[in-house]
Short mmCIF file of C-alpha atoms in Angstrom, two decimals:
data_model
loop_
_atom_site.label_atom_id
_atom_site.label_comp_id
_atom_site.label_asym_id
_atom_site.label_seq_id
_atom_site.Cartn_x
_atom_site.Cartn_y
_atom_site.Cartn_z
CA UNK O 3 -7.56 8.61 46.15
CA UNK O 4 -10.06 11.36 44.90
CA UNK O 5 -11.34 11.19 41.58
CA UNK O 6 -9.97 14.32 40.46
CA UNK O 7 -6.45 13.06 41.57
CA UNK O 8 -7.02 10.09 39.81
CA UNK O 9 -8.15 12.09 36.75
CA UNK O 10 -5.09 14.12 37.05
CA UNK O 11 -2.87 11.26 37.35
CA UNK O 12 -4.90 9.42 33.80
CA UNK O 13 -3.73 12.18 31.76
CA UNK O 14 -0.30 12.48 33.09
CA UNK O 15 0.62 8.97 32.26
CA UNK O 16 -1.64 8.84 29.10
CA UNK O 17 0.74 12.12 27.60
CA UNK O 18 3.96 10.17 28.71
CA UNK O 19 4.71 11.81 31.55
CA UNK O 20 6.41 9.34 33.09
CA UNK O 21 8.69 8.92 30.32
CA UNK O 22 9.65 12.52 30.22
CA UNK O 23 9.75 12.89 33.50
CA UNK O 24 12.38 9.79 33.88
CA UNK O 25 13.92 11.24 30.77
CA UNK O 26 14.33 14.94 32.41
CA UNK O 27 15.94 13.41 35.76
CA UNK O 28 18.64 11.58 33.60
CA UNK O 29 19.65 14.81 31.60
CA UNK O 30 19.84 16.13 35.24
CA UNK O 31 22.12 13.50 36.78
CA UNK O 32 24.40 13.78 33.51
CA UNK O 33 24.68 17.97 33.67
CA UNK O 34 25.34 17.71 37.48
CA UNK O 35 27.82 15.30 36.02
CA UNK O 36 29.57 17.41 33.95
CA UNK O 37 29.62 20.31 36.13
CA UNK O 38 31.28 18.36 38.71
CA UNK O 39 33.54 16.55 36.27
CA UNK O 40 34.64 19.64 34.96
CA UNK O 41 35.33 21.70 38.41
CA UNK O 42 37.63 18.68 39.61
CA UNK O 43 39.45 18.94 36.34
CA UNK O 44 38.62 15.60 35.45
CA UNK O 45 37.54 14.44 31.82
CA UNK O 46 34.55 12.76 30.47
CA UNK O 47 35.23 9.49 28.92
CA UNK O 48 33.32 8.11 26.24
CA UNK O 49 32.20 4.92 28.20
CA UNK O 50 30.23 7.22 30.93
CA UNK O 51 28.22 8.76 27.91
CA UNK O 52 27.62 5.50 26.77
CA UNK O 53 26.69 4.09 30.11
CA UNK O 54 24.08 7.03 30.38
CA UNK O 55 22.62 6.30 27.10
CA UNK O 56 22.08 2.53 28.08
CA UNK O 57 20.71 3.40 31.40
CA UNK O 58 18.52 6.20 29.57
CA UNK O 59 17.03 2.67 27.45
CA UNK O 60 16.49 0.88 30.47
CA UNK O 61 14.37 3.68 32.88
CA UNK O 62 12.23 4.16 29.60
CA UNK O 63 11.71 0.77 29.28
CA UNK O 64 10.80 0.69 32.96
CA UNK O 65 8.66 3.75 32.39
CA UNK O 66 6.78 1.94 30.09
CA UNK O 67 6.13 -1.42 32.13
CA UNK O 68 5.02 1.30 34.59
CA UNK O 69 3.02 3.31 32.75
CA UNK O 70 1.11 0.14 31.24
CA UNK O 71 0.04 -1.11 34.45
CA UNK O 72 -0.88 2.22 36.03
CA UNK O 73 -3.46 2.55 32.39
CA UNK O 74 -4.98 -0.67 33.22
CA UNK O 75 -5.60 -0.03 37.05
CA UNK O 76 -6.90 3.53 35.82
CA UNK O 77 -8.94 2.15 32.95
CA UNK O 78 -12.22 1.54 33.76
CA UNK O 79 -12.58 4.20 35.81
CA UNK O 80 -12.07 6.73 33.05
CA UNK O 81 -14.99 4.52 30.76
CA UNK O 82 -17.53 3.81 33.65
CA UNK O 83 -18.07 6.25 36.93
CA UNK O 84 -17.54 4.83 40.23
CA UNK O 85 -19.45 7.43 41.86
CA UNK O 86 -22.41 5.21 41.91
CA UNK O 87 -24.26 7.18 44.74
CA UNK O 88 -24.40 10.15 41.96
CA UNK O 89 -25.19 8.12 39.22
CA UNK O 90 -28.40 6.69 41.49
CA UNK O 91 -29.26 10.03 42.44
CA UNK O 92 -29.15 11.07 38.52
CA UNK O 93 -32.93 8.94 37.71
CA UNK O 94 -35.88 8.58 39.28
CA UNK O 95 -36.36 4.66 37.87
CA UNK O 96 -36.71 2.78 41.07
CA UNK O 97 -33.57 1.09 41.81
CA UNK O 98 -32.88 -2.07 44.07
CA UNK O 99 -32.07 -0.91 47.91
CA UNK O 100 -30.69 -2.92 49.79
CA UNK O 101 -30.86 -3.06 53.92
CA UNK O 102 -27.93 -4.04 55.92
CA UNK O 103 -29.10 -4.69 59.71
CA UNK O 104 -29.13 -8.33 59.47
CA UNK O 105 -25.10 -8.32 58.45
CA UNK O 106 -22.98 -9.75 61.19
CA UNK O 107 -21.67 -7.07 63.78
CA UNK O 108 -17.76 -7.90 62.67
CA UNK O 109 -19.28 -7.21 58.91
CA UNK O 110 -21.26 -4.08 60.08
CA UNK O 111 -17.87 -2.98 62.08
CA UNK O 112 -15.95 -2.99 58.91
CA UNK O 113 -18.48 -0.84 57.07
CA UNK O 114 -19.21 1.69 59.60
CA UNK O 115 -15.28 1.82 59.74
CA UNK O 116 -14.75 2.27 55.54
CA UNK O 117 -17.41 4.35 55.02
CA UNK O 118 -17.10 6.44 58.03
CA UNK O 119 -20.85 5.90 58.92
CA UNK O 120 -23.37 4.29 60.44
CA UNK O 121 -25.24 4.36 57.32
CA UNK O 122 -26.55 0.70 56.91
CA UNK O 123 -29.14 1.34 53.92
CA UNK O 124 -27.69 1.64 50.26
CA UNK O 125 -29.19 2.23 46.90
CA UNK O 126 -27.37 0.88 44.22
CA UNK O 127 -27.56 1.92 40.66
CA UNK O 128 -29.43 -1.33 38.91
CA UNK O 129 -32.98 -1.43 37.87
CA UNK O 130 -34.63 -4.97 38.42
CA UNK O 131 -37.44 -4.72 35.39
CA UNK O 132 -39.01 -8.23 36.24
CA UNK O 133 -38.55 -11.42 38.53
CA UNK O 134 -39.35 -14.74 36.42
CA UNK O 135 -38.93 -17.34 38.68
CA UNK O 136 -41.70 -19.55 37.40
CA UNK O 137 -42.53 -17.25 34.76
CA UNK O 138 -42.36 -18.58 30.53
CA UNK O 139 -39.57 -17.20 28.43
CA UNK O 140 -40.22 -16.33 24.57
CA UNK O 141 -38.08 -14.93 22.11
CA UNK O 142 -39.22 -12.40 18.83
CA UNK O 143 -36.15 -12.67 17.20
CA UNK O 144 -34.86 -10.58 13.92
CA UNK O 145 -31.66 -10.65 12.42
CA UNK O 146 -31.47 -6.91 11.83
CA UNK O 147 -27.98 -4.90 12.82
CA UNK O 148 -28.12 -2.42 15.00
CA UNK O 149 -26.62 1.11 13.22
CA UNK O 150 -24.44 3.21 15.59
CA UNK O 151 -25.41 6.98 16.10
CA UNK O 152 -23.76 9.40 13.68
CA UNK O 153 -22.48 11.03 16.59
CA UNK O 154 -21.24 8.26 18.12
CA UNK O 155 -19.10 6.98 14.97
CA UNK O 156 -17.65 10.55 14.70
CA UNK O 157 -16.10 9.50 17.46
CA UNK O 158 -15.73 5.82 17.48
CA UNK O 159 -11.94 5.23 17.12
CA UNK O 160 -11.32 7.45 20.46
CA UNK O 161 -13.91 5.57 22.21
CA UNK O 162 -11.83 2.34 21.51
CA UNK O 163 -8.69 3.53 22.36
CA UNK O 164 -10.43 4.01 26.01
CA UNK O 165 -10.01 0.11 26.17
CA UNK O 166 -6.45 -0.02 25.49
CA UNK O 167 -4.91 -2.11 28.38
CA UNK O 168 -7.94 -4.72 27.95
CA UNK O 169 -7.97 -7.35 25.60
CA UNK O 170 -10.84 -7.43 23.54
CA UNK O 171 -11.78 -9.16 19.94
CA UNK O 172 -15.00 -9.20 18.07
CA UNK O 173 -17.63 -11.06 17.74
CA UNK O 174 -21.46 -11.35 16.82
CA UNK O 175 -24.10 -10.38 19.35
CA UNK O 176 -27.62 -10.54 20.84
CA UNK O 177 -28.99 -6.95 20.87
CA UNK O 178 -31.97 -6.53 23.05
CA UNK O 179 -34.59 -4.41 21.22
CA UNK O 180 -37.35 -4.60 23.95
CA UNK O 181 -38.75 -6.71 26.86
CA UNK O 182 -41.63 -6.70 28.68
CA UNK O 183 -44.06 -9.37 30.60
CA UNK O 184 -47.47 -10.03 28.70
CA UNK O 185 -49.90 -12.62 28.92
CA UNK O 186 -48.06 -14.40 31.57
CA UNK O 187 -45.04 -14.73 29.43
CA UNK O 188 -41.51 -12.53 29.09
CA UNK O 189 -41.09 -12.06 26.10
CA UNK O 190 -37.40 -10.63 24.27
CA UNK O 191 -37.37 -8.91 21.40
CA UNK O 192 -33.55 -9.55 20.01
CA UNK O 193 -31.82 -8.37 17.10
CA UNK O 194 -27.96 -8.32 16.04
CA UNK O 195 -24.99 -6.35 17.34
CA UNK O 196 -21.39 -6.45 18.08
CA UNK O 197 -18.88 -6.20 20.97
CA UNK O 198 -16.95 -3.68 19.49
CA UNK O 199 -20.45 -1.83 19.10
CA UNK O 200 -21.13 -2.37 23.02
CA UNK O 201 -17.54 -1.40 24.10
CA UNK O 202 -17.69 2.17 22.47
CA UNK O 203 -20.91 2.47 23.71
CA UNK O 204 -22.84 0.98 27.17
CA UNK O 205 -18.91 0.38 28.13
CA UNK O 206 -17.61 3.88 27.79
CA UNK O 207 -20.54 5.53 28.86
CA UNK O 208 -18.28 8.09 31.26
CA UNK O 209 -15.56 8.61 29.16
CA UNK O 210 -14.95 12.26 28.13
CA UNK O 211 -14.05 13.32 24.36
CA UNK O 212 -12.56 15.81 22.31
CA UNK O 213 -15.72 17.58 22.66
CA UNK O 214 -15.84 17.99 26.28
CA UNK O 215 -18.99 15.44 26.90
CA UNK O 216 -19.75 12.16 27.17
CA UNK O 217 -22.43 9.66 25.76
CA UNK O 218 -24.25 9.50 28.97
CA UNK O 219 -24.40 13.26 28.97
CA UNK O 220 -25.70 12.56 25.89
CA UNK O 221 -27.42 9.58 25.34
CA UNK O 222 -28.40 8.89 29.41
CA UNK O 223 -28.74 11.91 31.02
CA UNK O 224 -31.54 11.40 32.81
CA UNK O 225 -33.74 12.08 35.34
CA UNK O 226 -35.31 8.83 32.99
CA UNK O 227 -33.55 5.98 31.88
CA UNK O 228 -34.61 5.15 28.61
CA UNK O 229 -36.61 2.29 27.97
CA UNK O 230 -34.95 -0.85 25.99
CA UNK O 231 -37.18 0.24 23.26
CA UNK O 232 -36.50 4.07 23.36
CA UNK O 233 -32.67 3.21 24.08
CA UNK O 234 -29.51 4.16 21.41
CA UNK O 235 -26.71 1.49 22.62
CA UNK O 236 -25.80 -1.47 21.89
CA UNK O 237 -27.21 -3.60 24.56
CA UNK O 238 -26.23 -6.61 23.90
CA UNK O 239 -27.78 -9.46 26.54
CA UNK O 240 -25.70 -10.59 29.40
CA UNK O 241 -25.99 -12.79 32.34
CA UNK O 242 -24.65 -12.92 35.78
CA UNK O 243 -25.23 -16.50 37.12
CA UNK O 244 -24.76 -18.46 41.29
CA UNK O 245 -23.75 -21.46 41.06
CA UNK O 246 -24.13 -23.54 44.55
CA UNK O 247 -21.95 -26.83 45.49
CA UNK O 248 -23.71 -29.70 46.10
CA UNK O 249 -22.52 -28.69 50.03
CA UNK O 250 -24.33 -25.51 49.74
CA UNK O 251 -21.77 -23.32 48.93
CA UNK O 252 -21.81 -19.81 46.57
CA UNK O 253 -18.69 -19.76 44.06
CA UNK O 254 -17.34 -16.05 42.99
CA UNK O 255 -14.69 -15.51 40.85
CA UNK O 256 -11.88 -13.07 41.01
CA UNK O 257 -11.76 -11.31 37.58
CA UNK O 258 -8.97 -10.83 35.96
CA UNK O 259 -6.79 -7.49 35.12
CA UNK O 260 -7.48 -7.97 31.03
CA UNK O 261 -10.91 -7.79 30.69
CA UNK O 262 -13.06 -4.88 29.28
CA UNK O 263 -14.95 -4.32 32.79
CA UNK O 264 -14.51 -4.53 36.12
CA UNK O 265 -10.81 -5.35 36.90
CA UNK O 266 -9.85 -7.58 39.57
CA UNK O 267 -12.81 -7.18 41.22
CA UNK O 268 -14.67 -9.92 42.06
CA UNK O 269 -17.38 -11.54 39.74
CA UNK O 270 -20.51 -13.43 40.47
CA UNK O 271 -20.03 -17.16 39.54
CA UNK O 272 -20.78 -16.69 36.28
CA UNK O 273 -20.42 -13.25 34.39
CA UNK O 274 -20.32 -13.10 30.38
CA UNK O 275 -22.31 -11.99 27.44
CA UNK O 276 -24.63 -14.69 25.29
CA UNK O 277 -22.50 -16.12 22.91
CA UNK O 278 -23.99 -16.62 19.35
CA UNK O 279 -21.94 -19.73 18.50
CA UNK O 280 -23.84 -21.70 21.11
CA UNK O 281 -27.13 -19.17 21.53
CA UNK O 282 -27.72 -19.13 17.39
CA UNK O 283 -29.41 -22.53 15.33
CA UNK O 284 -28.29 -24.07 12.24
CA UNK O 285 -30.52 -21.13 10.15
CA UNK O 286 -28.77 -18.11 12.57
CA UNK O 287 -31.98 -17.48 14.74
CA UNK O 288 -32.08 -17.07 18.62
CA UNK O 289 -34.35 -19.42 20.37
CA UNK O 290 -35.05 -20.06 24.32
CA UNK O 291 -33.14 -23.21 23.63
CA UNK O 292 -30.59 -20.84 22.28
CA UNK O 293 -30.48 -19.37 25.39
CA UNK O 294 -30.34 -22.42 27.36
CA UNK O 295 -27.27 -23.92 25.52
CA UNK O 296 -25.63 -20.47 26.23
CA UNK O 297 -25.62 -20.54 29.67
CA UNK O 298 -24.81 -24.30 29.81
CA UNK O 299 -21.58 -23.37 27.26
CA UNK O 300 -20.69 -20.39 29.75
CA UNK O 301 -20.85 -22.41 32.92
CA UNK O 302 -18.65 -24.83 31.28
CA UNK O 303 -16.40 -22.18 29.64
CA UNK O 304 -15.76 -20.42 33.02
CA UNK O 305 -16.20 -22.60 35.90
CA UNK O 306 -15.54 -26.18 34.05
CA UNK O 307 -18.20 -27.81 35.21
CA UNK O 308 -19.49 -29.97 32.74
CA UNK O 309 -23.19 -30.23 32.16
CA UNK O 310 -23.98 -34.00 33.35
CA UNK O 311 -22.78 -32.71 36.64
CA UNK O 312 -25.67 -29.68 37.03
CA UNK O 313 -29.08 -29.96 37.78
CA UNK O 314 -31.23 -29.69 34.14
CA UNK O 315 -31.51 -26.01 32.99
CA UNK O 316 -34.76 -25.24 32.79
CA UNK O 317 -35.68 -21.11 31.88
CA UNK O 318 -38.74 -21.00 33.31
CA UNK O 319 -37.30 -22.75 36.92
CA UNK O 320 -33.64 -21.07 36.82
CA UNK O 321 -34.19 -17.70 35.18
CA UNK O 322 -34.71 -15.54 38.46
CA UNK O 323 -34.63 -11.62 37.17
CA UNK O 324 -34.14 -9.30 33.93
CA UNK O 325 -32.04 -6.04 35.00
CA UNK O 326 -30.53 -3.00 34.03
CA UNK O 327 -27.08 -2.10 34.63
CA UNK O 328 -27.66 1.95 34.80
CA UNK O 329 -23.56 1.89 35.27
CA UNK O 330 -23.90 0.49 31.38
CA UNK O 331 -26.30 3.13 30.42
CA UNK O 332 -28.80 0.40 30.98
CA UNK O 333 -27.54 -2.29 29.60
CA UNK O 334 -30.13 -5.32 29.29
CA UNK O 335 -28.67 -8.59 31.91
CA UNK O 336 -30.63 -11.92 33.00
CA UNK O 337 -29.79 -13.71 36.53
CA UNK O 338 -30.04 -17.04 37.25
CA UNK O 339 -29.41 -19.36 40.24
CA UNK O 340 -28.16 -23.17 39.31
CA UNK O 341 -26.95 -26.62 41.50
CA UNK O 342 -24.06 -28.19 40.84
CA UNK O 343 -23.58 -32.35 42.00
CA UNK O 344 -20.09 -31.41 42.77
CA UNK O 345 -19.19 -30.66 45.96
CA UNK O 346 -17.26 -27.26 46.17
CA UNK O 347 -13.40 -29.10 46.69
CA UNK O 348 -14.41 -31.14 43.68
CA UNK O 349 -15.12 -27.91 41.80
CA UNK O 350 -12.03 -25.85 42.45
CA UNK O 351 -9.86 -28.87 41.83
CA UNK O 352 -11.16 -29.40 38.81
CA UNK O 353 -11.00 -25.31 37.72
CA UNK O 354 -7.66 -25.14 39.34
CA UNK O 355 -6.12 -28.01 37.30
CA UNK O 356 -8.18 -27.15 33.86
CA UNK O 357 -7.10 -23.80 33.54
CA UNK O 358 -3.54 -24.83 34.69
CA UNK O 359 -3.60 -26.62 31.27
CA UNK O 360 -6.08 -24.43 29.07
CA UNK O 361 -4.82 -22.25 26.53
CA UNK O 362 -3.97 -18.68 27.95
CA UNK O 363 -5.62 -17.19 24.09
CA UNK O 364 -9.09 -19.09 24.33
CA UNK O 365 -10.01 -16.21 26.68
CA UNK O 366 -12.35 -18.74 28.09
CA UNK O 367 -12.37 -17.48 31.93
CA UNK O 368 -12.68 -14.84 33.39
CA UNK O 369 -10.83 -15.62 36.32
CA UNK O 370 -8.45 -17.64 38.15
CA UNK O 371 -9.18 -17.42 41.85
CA UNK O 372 -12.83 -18.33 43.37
CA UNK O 373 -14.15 -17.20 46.64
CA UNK O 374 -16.67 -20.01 48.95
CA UNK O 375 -19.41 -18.55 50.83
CA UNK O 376 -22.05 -20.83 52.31
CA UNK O 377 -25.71 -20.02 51.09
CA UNK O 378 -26.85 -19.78 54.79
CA UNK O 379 -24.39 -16.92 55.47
CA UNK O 380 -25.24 -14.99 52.38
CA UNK O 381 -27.80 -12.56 54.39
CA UNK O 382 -24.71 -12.43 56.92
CA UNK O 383 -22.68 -10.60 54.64
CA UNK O 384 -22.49 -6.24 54.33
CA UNK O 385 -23.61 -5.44 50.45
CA UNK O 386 -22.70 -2.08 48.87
CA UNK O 387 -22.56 -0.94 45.74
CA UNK O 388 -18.69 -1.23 45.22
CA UNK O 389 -18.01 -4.22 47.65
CA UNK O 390 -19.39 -7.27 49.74
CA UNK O 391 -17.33 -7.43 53.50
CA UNK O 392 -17.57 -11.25 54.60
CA UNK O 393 -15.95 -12.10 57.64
CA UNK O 394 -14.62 -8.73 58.27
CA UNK O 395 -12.57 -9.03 54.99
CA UNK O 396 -13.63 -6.99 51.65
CA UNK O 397 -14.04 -7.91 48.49
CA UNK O 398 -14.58 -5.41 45.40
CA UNK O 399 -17.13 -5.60 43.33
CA UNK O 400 -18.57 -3.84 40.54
CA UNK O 401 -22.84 -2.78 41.20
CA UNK O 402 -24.01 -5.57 38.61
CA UNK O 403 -22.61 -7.82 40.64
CA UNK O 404 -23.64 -6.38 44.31
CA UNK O 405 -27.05 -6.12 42.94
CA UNK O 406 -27.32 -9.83 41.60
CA UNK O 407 -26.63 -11.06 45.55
CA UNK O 408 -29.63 -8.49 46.63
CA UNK O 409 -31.82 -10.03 43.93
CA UNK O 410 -30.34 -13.81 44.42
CA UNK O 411 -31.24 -13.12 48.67
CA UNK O 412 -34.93 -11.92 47.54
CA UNK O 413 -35.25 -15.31 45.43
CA UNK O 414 -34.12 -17.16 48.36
CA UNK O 415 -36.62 -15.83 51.14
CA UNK O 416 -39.05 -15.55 47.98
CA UNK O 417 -38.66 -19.15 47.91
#
């Protein structure tokens, strides 16, 4: 469907246009009705009025249940563009390409057949700042809140309402002030911020307000992405995260249809911002072992995987890249690559049976349903910025996730 249709079709269910709609076809069937009633002489009984009332109930109740899941599939497109081929062409930062000639042929099939091409060679709108494998991780850390724009608060309540269908709840979080590599060390300068803070911003960077513009029009608009430093969002640190079986298999993990970003697309194994529960000491400050317990909290959190059954974390071993997601409006995101002693049946039984039990308001996955894919078949695979195609089948994806395989494959061969 083309975006304008979709656009079209947003605000028609978002003005209740389904309801009136429904609502207009019912006071048609009950004039035709009448007319007919009365022309064969017959007379309207109470009951049939009351029948059409009920019925009335029941097609705007179904309306509704309609209109709430068309909302949610629309969502994030309305908050975040999925033209990503514009977006990349929007800045001149150099972005991570990614070449497809060593895919399979059935893969290579598939995308020549989607994208109506023989286009193998895709740029994809993420902006690796720095690899780190090997490389010594310090934190500057301040306890200062970040202060949203004046003319971002003006409009922060319809911002919010952009994430309607999602469930969402606040929380304390790691801003990113700055980054940079100096003295052979990569050093993050962090201060405070909140989710709310990051959802009306870097996660409604595309959405379009009263005034006829949006905040990357405003904020992002290029042709330079502003530095960390330089930058008016949120930002609030992430991580996308492989975890591989002790068989050598990749885990990914089908997203689910509630969460602020990318709907049931599928996730990298582990996809979730640093928590400040486990990430923050017993004074409130950040520290690289901070860091380390919140990755080790997440894997458990989302996966189930407890921590005596992965390899030791260690930052300056694990830690393979700091990006950018330009999608975000540049929104700050570490990688890293981690063994698991469990072999990959071991894993999902133990995910499939945990969550089974879990309670559904924790919001402590993601996801319920994990895709396999053997490390040695990983270069196999077709990458693009909206999808992976493995064995001929495709799998959505959103570009901060395409973009961690591309760096995770360069770690790999690196390696």
């Amino acid at each position: 469907m083309k975006r304008k249709v979709k656009k079209l079709i947003y605000e028609f269910i978002k003005r209740d246009g389904i309801t009136v709609s429904i609502a207009a076809m019912v006071i048609l069937c009950v004039c035709i009705d009448i007319a007919l009633s009365e022309k064969q002489g017959i007379t309207i009984i109470d009951w049939t009025i009351f029948t059409t009332i009920i019925s009335a109930l029941i097609l705007n109740s179904i309306s509704g249940v309609l209109k709430k899941f068309l909302m949610n599939w629309l969502e994030d497109f309305t908050k975040l563009t999925d033209d990503y081929e514009k977006l990349s062409s929007k800045y001149t930062n150099k972005m991570i390409v990614y070449d497809n000639c060593g895919a399979s042929q059935e893969n290579l099939k598939k995308l020549q057949k989607l994208k109506k091409s023989d286009k193998k060679r895709v740029q994809l709108p993420v902006i690796c700042d720095y690899k780190l494998n090997g490389c010594q991780i310090k934190i500057k850390d301040s306890t200062t809140r970040y202060e949203i724009p004046d003319t971002i608060k003006d409009y922060f309540e319809q911002l919010f309402a952009a994430h309607g269908t999602s469930k969402v709840y606040n929380q304390l979080t790691i801003r990113v002030d700055n980054w940079k590599y100096k003295n052979g060390k990569f050093v993050i300068k962090t201060s405070r911020t909140t989710y709310f803070n990051s959802l009306v911003t870097n996660r409604a960077m595309d959405f379009r307000l009263k005034n006829g513009l949006t905040l990357r029009e405003q904020f992002e608009y290029g042709p330079f992405l502003h530095t960390l430093k330089e930058s008016s969002l949120s930002n609030h640190i992430g991580f996308n995260g492989f975890i591989e079986s002790s068989d050598g298999y990749i885990v990914f993990v089908k997203r689910g249809n509630k969460l602020s970003i990318g709907k049931g697309t599928y996730g990298n194994s582990i996809g979730a911002s640093l928590k400040t529960k486990y990430a923050l000491n017993e004074v409130k400050k950040f520290t690289e072992e901070g860091l380390k317990k919140g990755i080790s909290h997440e894997i458990q959190n989302e996966l189930k995987i407890p921590k005596e059954e992965l390899e030791e974390l260690f930052l300056d071993k694990h830690l393979i890249a700091a990006y950018r997601d330009i999608v975000e409006g540049g929104k700050p995101q570490l990688l890293f690559y981690l063994r698991s002693r469990w072999p990959k049946d071991r894993i999902e039984k133990n995910f499939l049976y945990t969550i089974k039990k879990s309670d559904k308001n924790l919001f402590l996955e993601d996801g319920k349903k994990l895709l396999w894919i053997p490390r040695k078949e990983l270069d196999q695979i077709c990458i693009w910025s909206d999808m992976i195609i493995y064995q001929g089948k495709v799998y959505r994806m959103v570009p901060s996730a395409t973009a961690s395989i591309v760096m995770l494959l360069e770690y790999l061969q690196e390696k």
